[in-house]
């Protein structure tokens, strides 16, 4: 009997809430579900709970499922239910996918084993939903629109995560190349190979899978039997098989046509840029010479009224304030000049002024006391307006001119999307705090 017949028959049984049908579908798909859940959640108990919820929902919604859409239904349901833990409503500014021209062209990998190992290690270090987004786009070939829909967020957030993750992997590959003197590089082909290896390496063991299935049956009021396994499909892990042929990258190319901006400069563009640079240089030289002539004229007439220059300077300052954000991340709005009497006015505005824009080094973090580290870690949240509900933290940040208390801690993760840099800095500070 063909596999297609078995799946069709099993789905029909499942629609009647018959355990053999559920058993067969579970045995064919549990690793497919597990790996996608593992991309979203970090704690094993949460992952297994999500698996149970997905299969219970499958029983309730069996009428929607057919042989042709089984894996698509399961995949989207895992992402939808899993991401309900991290619903993000804040739109990001990303509008395109950053991708170099040579990254999309299939080619033989430089030192494929090293490249894949570095990428696989990088996946494990990604925060919350970045790994899940990367997996959905490059391994499940879901579109940006589809991912945004199942994760209940703006398409800009998805683009932002993909760009951050790409840059994160490129940086890891560059560090590895510098340390080991081995040539490695980022490409779509390498990403697909790394995700495939990660999937095979992180399959759910049969013993745990049987335990999860027993709990599903218990909640569904069905009598469980042993999971039926056949062949070497790894319970769905190989359902998405990524080859390295040009046509396999068509879904990603289609997304680039919608959102993407392939970079890469040819010789004609370079020639045009060189001409533009030369023209700008000539204009600047002319302006400088003209300005010098004007200064000489002023020196010859010392009685010239300077009030007009002062007014222009004042306007420039006002313009900076109106920009919406100052260099140190402060709002452009006027801030109260009063500071609480119990706060040292000489105290710096930030412990880590650049913790939202660049990765902190271990050395600079280690140069602070444990108390300073606690404040420095929490100022990353404070920049987004978190109200901590902790007396000393709320008092401390209330003394800062840039702090705008707007979001209760209980609502923070529903309303704010932390950047990859912020997540990494928080983890580094926490690690060093724990060692003190």
Coordinates of C-alpha atoms in Angstrom, one line a residue:
X1 CA 0.0 0.0 0.0
X2 CA 1.5 3.4 -1.0
X3 CA 2.4 6.0 1.6
X4 CA -0.1 8.4 0.1
X5 CA -2.9 5.9 0.7
X6 CA -1.8 5.4 4.3
X7 CA -1.7 9.1 5.0
X8 CA -5.1 9.6 3.3
X9 CA -6.6 6.7 5.3
X10 CA -5.1 7.9 8.5
X11 CA -6.5 11.4 8.1
X12 CA -9.9 9.9 7.5
X13 CA -9.6 7.9 10.7
X14 CA -8.4 11.0 12.6
X15 CA -11.5 12.9 11.5
X16 CA -13.5 10.2 13.2
X17 CA -11.3 10.7 16.3
X18 CA -9.9 7.1 15.9
X19 CA -6.5 6.6 17.6
X20 CA -4.8 4.6 14.8
X21 CA -5.2 7.6 12.5
X22 CA -3.7 10.1 15.0
X23 CA -0.9 7.6 15.8
X24 CA 0.1 7.3 12.1
X25 CA 0.1 11.0 11.4
X26 CA 2.0 11.7 14.6
X27 CA 4.6 9.1 13.8
X28 CA 5.1 10.7 10.3
X29 CA 5.3 14.3 11.5
X30 CA 6.4 14.6 15.2
X31 CA 10.0 15.7 14.3
X32 CA 8.6 18.1 11.7
X33 CA 6.6 19.8 14.5
X34 CA 9.3 19.4 17.2
X35 CA 12.0 21.2 15.1
X36 CA 9.8 24.2 14.3
X37 CA 8.7 24.4 18.0
X38 CA 12.4 24.3 19.0
X39 CA 13.1 27.2 16.8
X40 CA 10.6 29.3 18.7
X41 CA 10.9 28.2 22.3
X42 CA 14.0 27.4 24.3
X43 CA 12.8 25.4 27.3
X44 CA 12.1 21.7 26.5
X45 CA 9.0 21.6 28.6
X46 CA 7.5 24.5 26.7
X47 CA 8.4 22.8 23.4
X48 CA 6.7 19.6 24.3
X49 CA 3.6 21.5 25.6
X50 CA 3.4 23.3 22.2
X51 CA 3.6 20.0 20.4
X52 CA 0.7 18.7 22.5
X53 CA -1.3 21.8 21.8
X54 CA -0.7 21.5 18.0
X55 CA -1.8 17.9 17.8
X56 CA -4.8 18.5 19.9
X57 CA -5.8 21.4 17.7
X58 CA -5.2 19.1 14.7
X59 CA -7.8 16.7 16.1
X60 CA -10.2 19.6 16.6
X61 CA -9.6 21.0 13.1
X62 CA -9.2 17.6 11.3
X63 CA -11.9 18.6 8.8
X64 CA -9.5 21.3 7.4
X65 CA -6.7 18.8 6.7
X66 CA -6.1 16.8 3.5
X67 CA -3.1 14.8 2.4
X68 CA -1.9 17.7 0.2
X69 CA -1.9 20.3 2.9
X70 CA -0.9 18.2 6.0
X71 CA 2.6 19.6 6.4
X72 CA 1.7 23.1 5.4
X73 CA -1.1 23.1 8.0
X74 CA 1.2 21.7 10.7
X75 CA 4.0 24.2 10.0
X76 CA 1.8 27.3 10.0
X77 CA 0.0 26.1 13.1
X78 CA 3.2 25.6 15.0
X79 CA 4.4 29.1 14.1
X80 CA 1.1 30.7 14.9
X81 CA 0.6 29.0 18.3
X82 CA 4.3 29.2 19.3
X83 CA 4.5 32.9 18.4
X84 CA 1.5 33.7 20.5
X85 CA 4.1 33.7 23.3
X86 CA 5.8 36.6 21.6
X87 CA 3.2 38.7 19.9
X88 CA 4.9 41.9 18.6
X89 CA 3.0 44.9 17.5
X90 CA 5.8 47.4 17.1
X91 CA 6.6 48.0 13.4
X92 CA 10.3 48.2 12.4
X93 CA 11.9 50.4 9.8
X94 CA 13.4 47.7 7.6
X95 CA 11.9 47.8 4.1
X96 CA 14.2 45.5 2.2
X97 CA 16.2 42.3 2.5
X98 CA 19.9 43.0 2.4
X99 CA 21.5 40.4 0.2
X100 CA 24.8 40.5 -1.8
X101 CA 24.5 39.3 -5.4
X102 CA 27.0 36.5 -4.9
X103 CA 25.1 35.1 -1.8
X104 CA 22.2 33.9 -4.0
X105 CA 24.2 32.4 -6.8
X106 CA 24.6 28.6 -6.1
X107 CA 28.3 27.8 -6.0
X108 CA 30.6 25.3 -4.4
X109 CA 31.1 26.2 -0.7
X110 CA 34.5 27.2 0.6
X111 CA 35.3 24.6 3.3
X112 CA 31.7 23.5 3.6
X113 CA 32.2 21.6 6.9
X114 CA 33.6 24.7 8.7
X115 CA 31.0 27.0 7.2
X116 CA 28.1 24.8 8.2
X117 CA 29.5 24.3 11.8
X118 CA 29.9 28.0 12.3
X119 CA 26.4 28.7 11.0
X120 CA 24.8 25.9 13.1
X121 CA 26.5 27.3 16.2
X122 CA 25.2 30.8 15.3
X123 CA 21.6 29.5 15.1
X124 CA 21.8 28.4 18.8
X125 CA 22.8 31.9 19.9
X126 CA 19.9 33.7 18.3
X127 CA 17.3 35.2 20.6
X128 CA 13.5 34.3 20.8
X129 CA 12.0 34.5 17.3
X130 CA 15.0 35.3 15.1
X131 CA 15.9 31.6 14.7
X132 CA 12.3 30.7 13.9
X133 CA 12.0 33.5 11.3
X134 CA 15.2 32.4 9.7
X135 CA 14.1 28.8 9.6
X136 CA 10.7 29.6 8.1
X137 CA 12.2 31.7 5.4
X138 CA 15.2 29.7 4.3
X139 CA 14.1 26.1 5.1
X140 CA 10.3 26.2 4.8
X141 CA 10.4 28.7 2.0
X142 CA 7.6 30.7 3.5
X143 CA 7.1 34.2 2.2
X144 CA 7.7 37.3 4.3
X145 CA 3.9 38.0 4.1
X146 CA 3.1 34.4 5.3
X147 CA 5.6 34.6 8.2
X148 CA 4.3 37.9 9.3
X149 CA 0.8 36.6 9.3
X150 CA 1.4 33.5 11.3
X151 CA 3.7 35.4 13.8
X152 CA 1.1 38.2 14.0
X153 CA 3.5 41.0 13.4
X154 CA 4.4 43.6 10.7
X155 CA 6.3 42.5 7.6
X156 CA 9.0 45.0 8.6
X157 CA 9.7 43.0 11.8
X158 CA 10.3 39.9 9.7
X159 CA 12.6 41.8 7.4
X160 CA 14.4 43.2 10.4
X161 CA 15.0 39.8 11.9
X162 CA 16.3 38.3 8.6
X163 CA 18.7 41.2 8.1
X164 CA 19.9 41.0 11.7
X165 CA 20.4 37.2 11.5
X166 CA 22.3 37.5 8.2
X167 CA 24.7 40.1 9.7
X168 CA 25.1 38.0 12.9
X169 CA 26.1 35.0 10.8
X170 CA 28.5 37.0 8.6
X171 CA 30.2 38.4 11.7
X172 CA 30.6 34.9 13.1
X173 CA 32.0 33.6 9.8
X174 CA 34.4 36.6 9.6
X175 CA 35.6 36.0 13.2
X176 CA 36.2 32.3 12.5
X177 CA 38.0 33.0 9.3
X178 CA 40.3 35.5 11.1
X179 CA 41.0 33.1 13.9
X180 CA 41.4 29.9 11.9
X181 CA 42.8 31.3 8.7
X182 CA 40.2 29.2 6.8
X183 CA 38.1 30.7 4.0
X184 CA 34.4 30.6 4.8
X185 CA 31.6 32.8 3.5
X186 CA 27.8 33.4 3.8
X187 CA 25.5 32.2 1.0
X188 CA 21.9 31.0 0.7
X189 CA 23.2 27.5 -0.2
X190 CA 25.3 27.4 3.0
X191 CA 22.3 28.5 5.1
X192 CA 20.1 25.8 3.7
X193 CA 22.8 23.1 4.3
X194 CA 23.3 24.4 7.9
X195 CA 19.6 24.3 8.6
X196 CA 19.3 20.8 7.2
X197 CA 22.2 19.6 9.4
X198 CA 20.7 21.4 12.5
X199 CA 17.4 19.6 11.9
X200 CA 18.9 16.2 11.7
X201 CA 21.1 16.8 14.7
X202 CA 18.2 18.0 16.9
X203 CA 15.5 15.3 16.3
X204 CA 13.3 14.3 19.1
X205 CA 14.1 10.8 20.6
X206 CA 11.5 8.1 20.2
X207 CA 11.1 7.6 24.0
X208 CA 10.3 11.3 24.6
X209 CA 8.1 11.3 21.4
X210 CA 6.1 8.3 22.8
X211 CA 5.7 10.1 26.1
X212 CA 4.4 13.3 24.4
X213 CA 2.0 11.2 22.3
X214 CA 0.6 9.5 25.4
X215 CA -0.2 12.9 27.0
X216 CA -1.9 14.0 23.7
X217 CA -4.1 10.9 23.8
X218 CA -4.9 11.4 27.5
X219 CA -6.1 14.9 26.9
X220 CA -8.0 13.8 23.8
X221 CA -9.6 10.9 25.8
X222 CA -8.1 8.3 23.5
X223 CA -6.2 5.1 24.4
X224 CA -2.6 5.4 23.1
X225 CA -0.7 2.6 21.4
X226 CA 2.9 2.4 20.5
X227 CA 4.0 4.9 17.8
X228 CA 4.1 3.2 14.4
X229 CA 7.5 3.9 12.6
X230 CA 8.6 2.9 9.2
X231 CA 11.4 3.9 6.8
X232 CA 14.0 6.6 7.5
X233 CA 11.9 9.7 7.3
X234 CA 12.8 10.7 10.9
X235 CA 9.1 11.6 11.5
X236 CA 9.0 14.4 9.0
X237 CA 12.5 15.9 9.5
X238 CA 13.3 15.4 5.8
X239 CA 10.0 16.7 4.5
X240 CA 11.7 19.9 3.4
X241 CA 14.8 18.8 1.5
X242 CA 16.9 21.7 0.2
X243 CA 19.1 20.9 -2.8
X244 CA 21.6 23.2 -4.3
X245 CA 20.1 23.7 -7.8
X246 CA 19.2 27.1 -9.2
X247 CA 15.5 26.4 -9.3
X248 CA 15.5 25.7 -5.5
X249 CA 16.2 29.3 -4.8
X250 CA 13.3 30.6 -6.8
X251 CA 11.1 31.3 -3.7
X252 CA 13.8 33.4 -2.2
X253 CA 14.4 35.3 -5.5
X254 CA 10.7 36.0 -5.7
X255 CA 10.8 37.6 -2.2
X256 CA 13.8 39.7 -3.2
X257 CA 11.8 40.9 -6.2
X258 CA 9.1 42.1 -3.7
X259 CA 11.3 43.3 -0.7
X260 CA 14.9 42.8 -1.7
X261 CA 17.8 44.9 -2.8
X262 CA 20.6 42.9 -4.2
X263 CA 23.8 44.9 -3.7
X264 CA 27.0 44.6 -5.8
X265 CA 28.6 47.2 -8.0
X266 CA 29.7 46.7 -11.5
X267 CA 32.4 48.7 -13.4
X268 CA 29.9 51.1 -15.0
X269 CA 28.4 52.0 -11.6
X270 CA 31.9 52.5 -10.2
X271 CA 32.8 54.8 -13.1
X272 CA 29.6 56.9 -12.5
X273 CA 30.3 57.0 -8.8
X274 CA 33.9 58.2 -9.5
X275 CA 32.6 61.0 -11.7
X276 CA 30.1 62.1 -9.1
X277 CA 32.8 62.1 -6.4
X278 CA 35.0 64.2 -8.6
X279 CA 32.2 66.7 -9.3
X280 CA 31.4 66.9 -5.6
X281 CA 35.1 67.6 -4.8
X282 CA 35.1 70.4 -7.3
X283 CA 32.0 72.0 -5.8
X284 CA 33.3 71.7 -2.3
X285 CA 36.6 73.4 -3.4
X286 CA 34.7 76.2 -5.0
X287 CA 32.5 76.7 -1.8
X288 CA 35.6 76.8 0.4
X289 CA 37.3 79.4 -1.8
X290 CA 34.1 81.5 -1.9
X291 CA 33.8 81.3 1.9
X292 CA 37.4 82.3 2.4
X293 CA 36.8 85.4 0.2
X294 CA 33.7 86.3 2.4
X295 CA 35.8 86.0 5.6
X296 CA 38.4 88.3 4.2
X297 CA 35.7 90.8 3.3
X298 CA 34.4 90.7 6.9
X299 CA 37.9 91.2 8.3
X300 CA 38.2 94.3 6.1
X301 CA 34.8 95.6 7.6
X302 CA 34.9 94.9 11.4
X303 CA 31.7 96.9 12.0
X304 CA 29.5 94.3 10.3
X305 CA 26.5 93.3 12.4
X306 CA 26.9 89.7 13.7
X307 CA 23.4 89.2 15.0
X308 CA 22.2 87.4 11.9
X309 CA 24.9 84.7 12.4
X310 CA 23.9 84.2 16.0
X311 CA 20.2 83.7 15.0
X312 CA 21.3 81.1 12.4
X313 CA 23.2 79.2 15.1
X314 CA 20.1 79.2 17.3
X315 CA 18.0 77.8 14.5
X316 CA 20.6 75.0 13.9
X317 CA 20.3 74.0 17.6
X318 CA 16.6 74.0 17.4
X319 CA 16.7 71.9 14.3
X320 CA 18.8 69.3 16.1
X321 CA 16.3 69.2 18.9
X322 CA 13.5 68.7 16.4
X323 CA 15.2 65.7 14.8
X324 CA 13.3 63.3 17.1
X325 CA 16.4 61.7 18.6
X326 CA 19.7 63.1 19.8
X327 CA 23.0 61.3 19.4
X328 CA 22.9 59.6 22.7
X329 CA 19.4 58.2 22.1
X330 CA 17.4 61.0 23.9
X331 CA 14.1 62.2 22.7
X332 CA 14.2 65.6 20.9
X333 CA 11.4 66.9 23.2
X334 CA 12.3 69.4 25.9
X335 CA 13.3 67.6 29.1
X336 CA 12.8 68.9 32.7
X337 CA 16.0 70.5 34.1
X338 CA 15.2 69.6 37.7
X339 CA 16.8 66.6 39.2
X340 CA 15.7 64.9 42.5
X341 CA 17.5 66.2 45.5
X342 CA 18.8 62.7 46.5
X343 CA 20.4 62.2 43.1
X344 CA 24.0 63.2 42.4
X345 CA 23.8 65.7 39.5
X346 CA 27.3 64.6 38.4
X347 CA 26.1 61.0 37.9
X348 CA 26.4 60.0 34.2
X349 CA 23.3 59.7 32.1
X350 CA 24.1 56.2 31.0
X351 CA 26.2 53.3 32.3
X352 CA 26.5 51.9 28.8
X353 CA 25.7 54.8 26.4
X354 CA 26.0 52.6 23.2
X355 CA 24.4 49.4 24.4
X356 CA 21.5 49.8 22.0
X357 CA 23.6 50.4 18.9
X358 CA 26.7 48.1 19.2
X359 CA 27.9 45.0 20.9
X360 CA 29.6 45.7 24.2
X361 CA 33.0 44.0 24.8
X362 CA 33.6 41.7 27.7
X363 CA 36.4 44.0 29.0
X364 CA 34.3 47.1 29.2
X365 CA 31.5 45.3 31.0
X366 CA 33.9 43.7 33.5
X367 CA 35.1 47.2 34.4
X368 CA 31.9 47.9 36.4
X369 CA 30.6 46.9 39.9
X370 CA 27.7 44.5 40.3
X371 CA 25.4 47.4 41.2
X372 CA 26.4 49.3 38.0
X373 CA 25.9 46.2 35.9
X374 CA 22.3 45.8 37.2
X375 CA 21.6 49.4 36.3
X376 CA 23.3 49.1 33.0
X377 CA 21.4 46.0 32.1
X378 CA 18.1 47.5 33.0
X379 CA 18.8 50.8 31.2
X380 CA 18.5 48.8 27.9
X381 CA 14.8 48.2 28.9
X382 CA 14.4 51.7 30.3
X383 CA 15.3 53.2 26.8
X384 CA 12.1 51.6 25.6
X385 CA 10.1 53.1 28.4
X386 CA 9.7 50.1 30.8
X387 CA 8.1 50.8 34.2
X388 CA 9.9 48.4 36.4
X389 CA 7.7 48.4 39.5
X390 CA 10.9 48.1 41.6
X391 CA 11.3 51.1 43.8
X392 CA 15.1 51.7 43.4
X393 CA 15.1 51.2 39.6
X394 CA 12.1 53.4 39.0
X395 CA 13.7 56.2 41.2
X396 CA 17.1 55.8 39.5
X397 CA 15.7 56.1 35.9
X398 CA 13.3 58.9 36.8
X399 CA 16.4 61.0 37.5
X400 CA 17.5 60.6 33.9
X401 CA 16.5 63.2 31.4
X402 CA 16.0 60.7 28.6
X403 CA 13.7 58.3 30.5
X404 CA 10.0 58.2 29.5
X405 CA 8.0 55.8 31.7
X406 CA 5.3 54.5 29.4
X407 CA 5.1 50.6 29.4
X408 CA 4.4 48.4 32.5
X409 CA 6.8 45.5 32.8
X410 CA 3.9 43.0 32.4
X411 CA 3.2 44.4 28.9
X412 CA 6.7 45.0 27.8
X413 CA 7.3 41.9 25.6
X414 CA 3.9 42.3 24.0
X415 CA 4.7 45.8 22.8
X416 CA 8.4 46.0 22.3
X417 CA 10.7 44.1 19.9
X418 CA 14.3 44.1 21.3
X419 CA 17.0 44.2 18.7
X420 CA 19.6 41.5 18.3
X421 CA 22.3 43.8 19.7
X422 CA 20.3 44.6 22.8
X423 CA 19.5 40.9 23.4
X424 CA 23.2 40.0 23.2
X425 CA 24.3 42.8 25.5
X426 CA 21.7 41.8 28.1
X427 CA 23.0 38.2 28.0
X428 CA 26.6 39.4 28.3
X429 CA 25.9 41.6 31.3
X430 CA 23.8 38.9 33.0
X431 CA 26.7 36.4 32.5
X432 CA 29.2 38.7 34.1
X433 CA 26.8 39.6 36.9
X434 CA 26.4 36.0 37.7
X435 CA 30.1 35.6 38.1
X436 CA 30.4 38.3 40.7

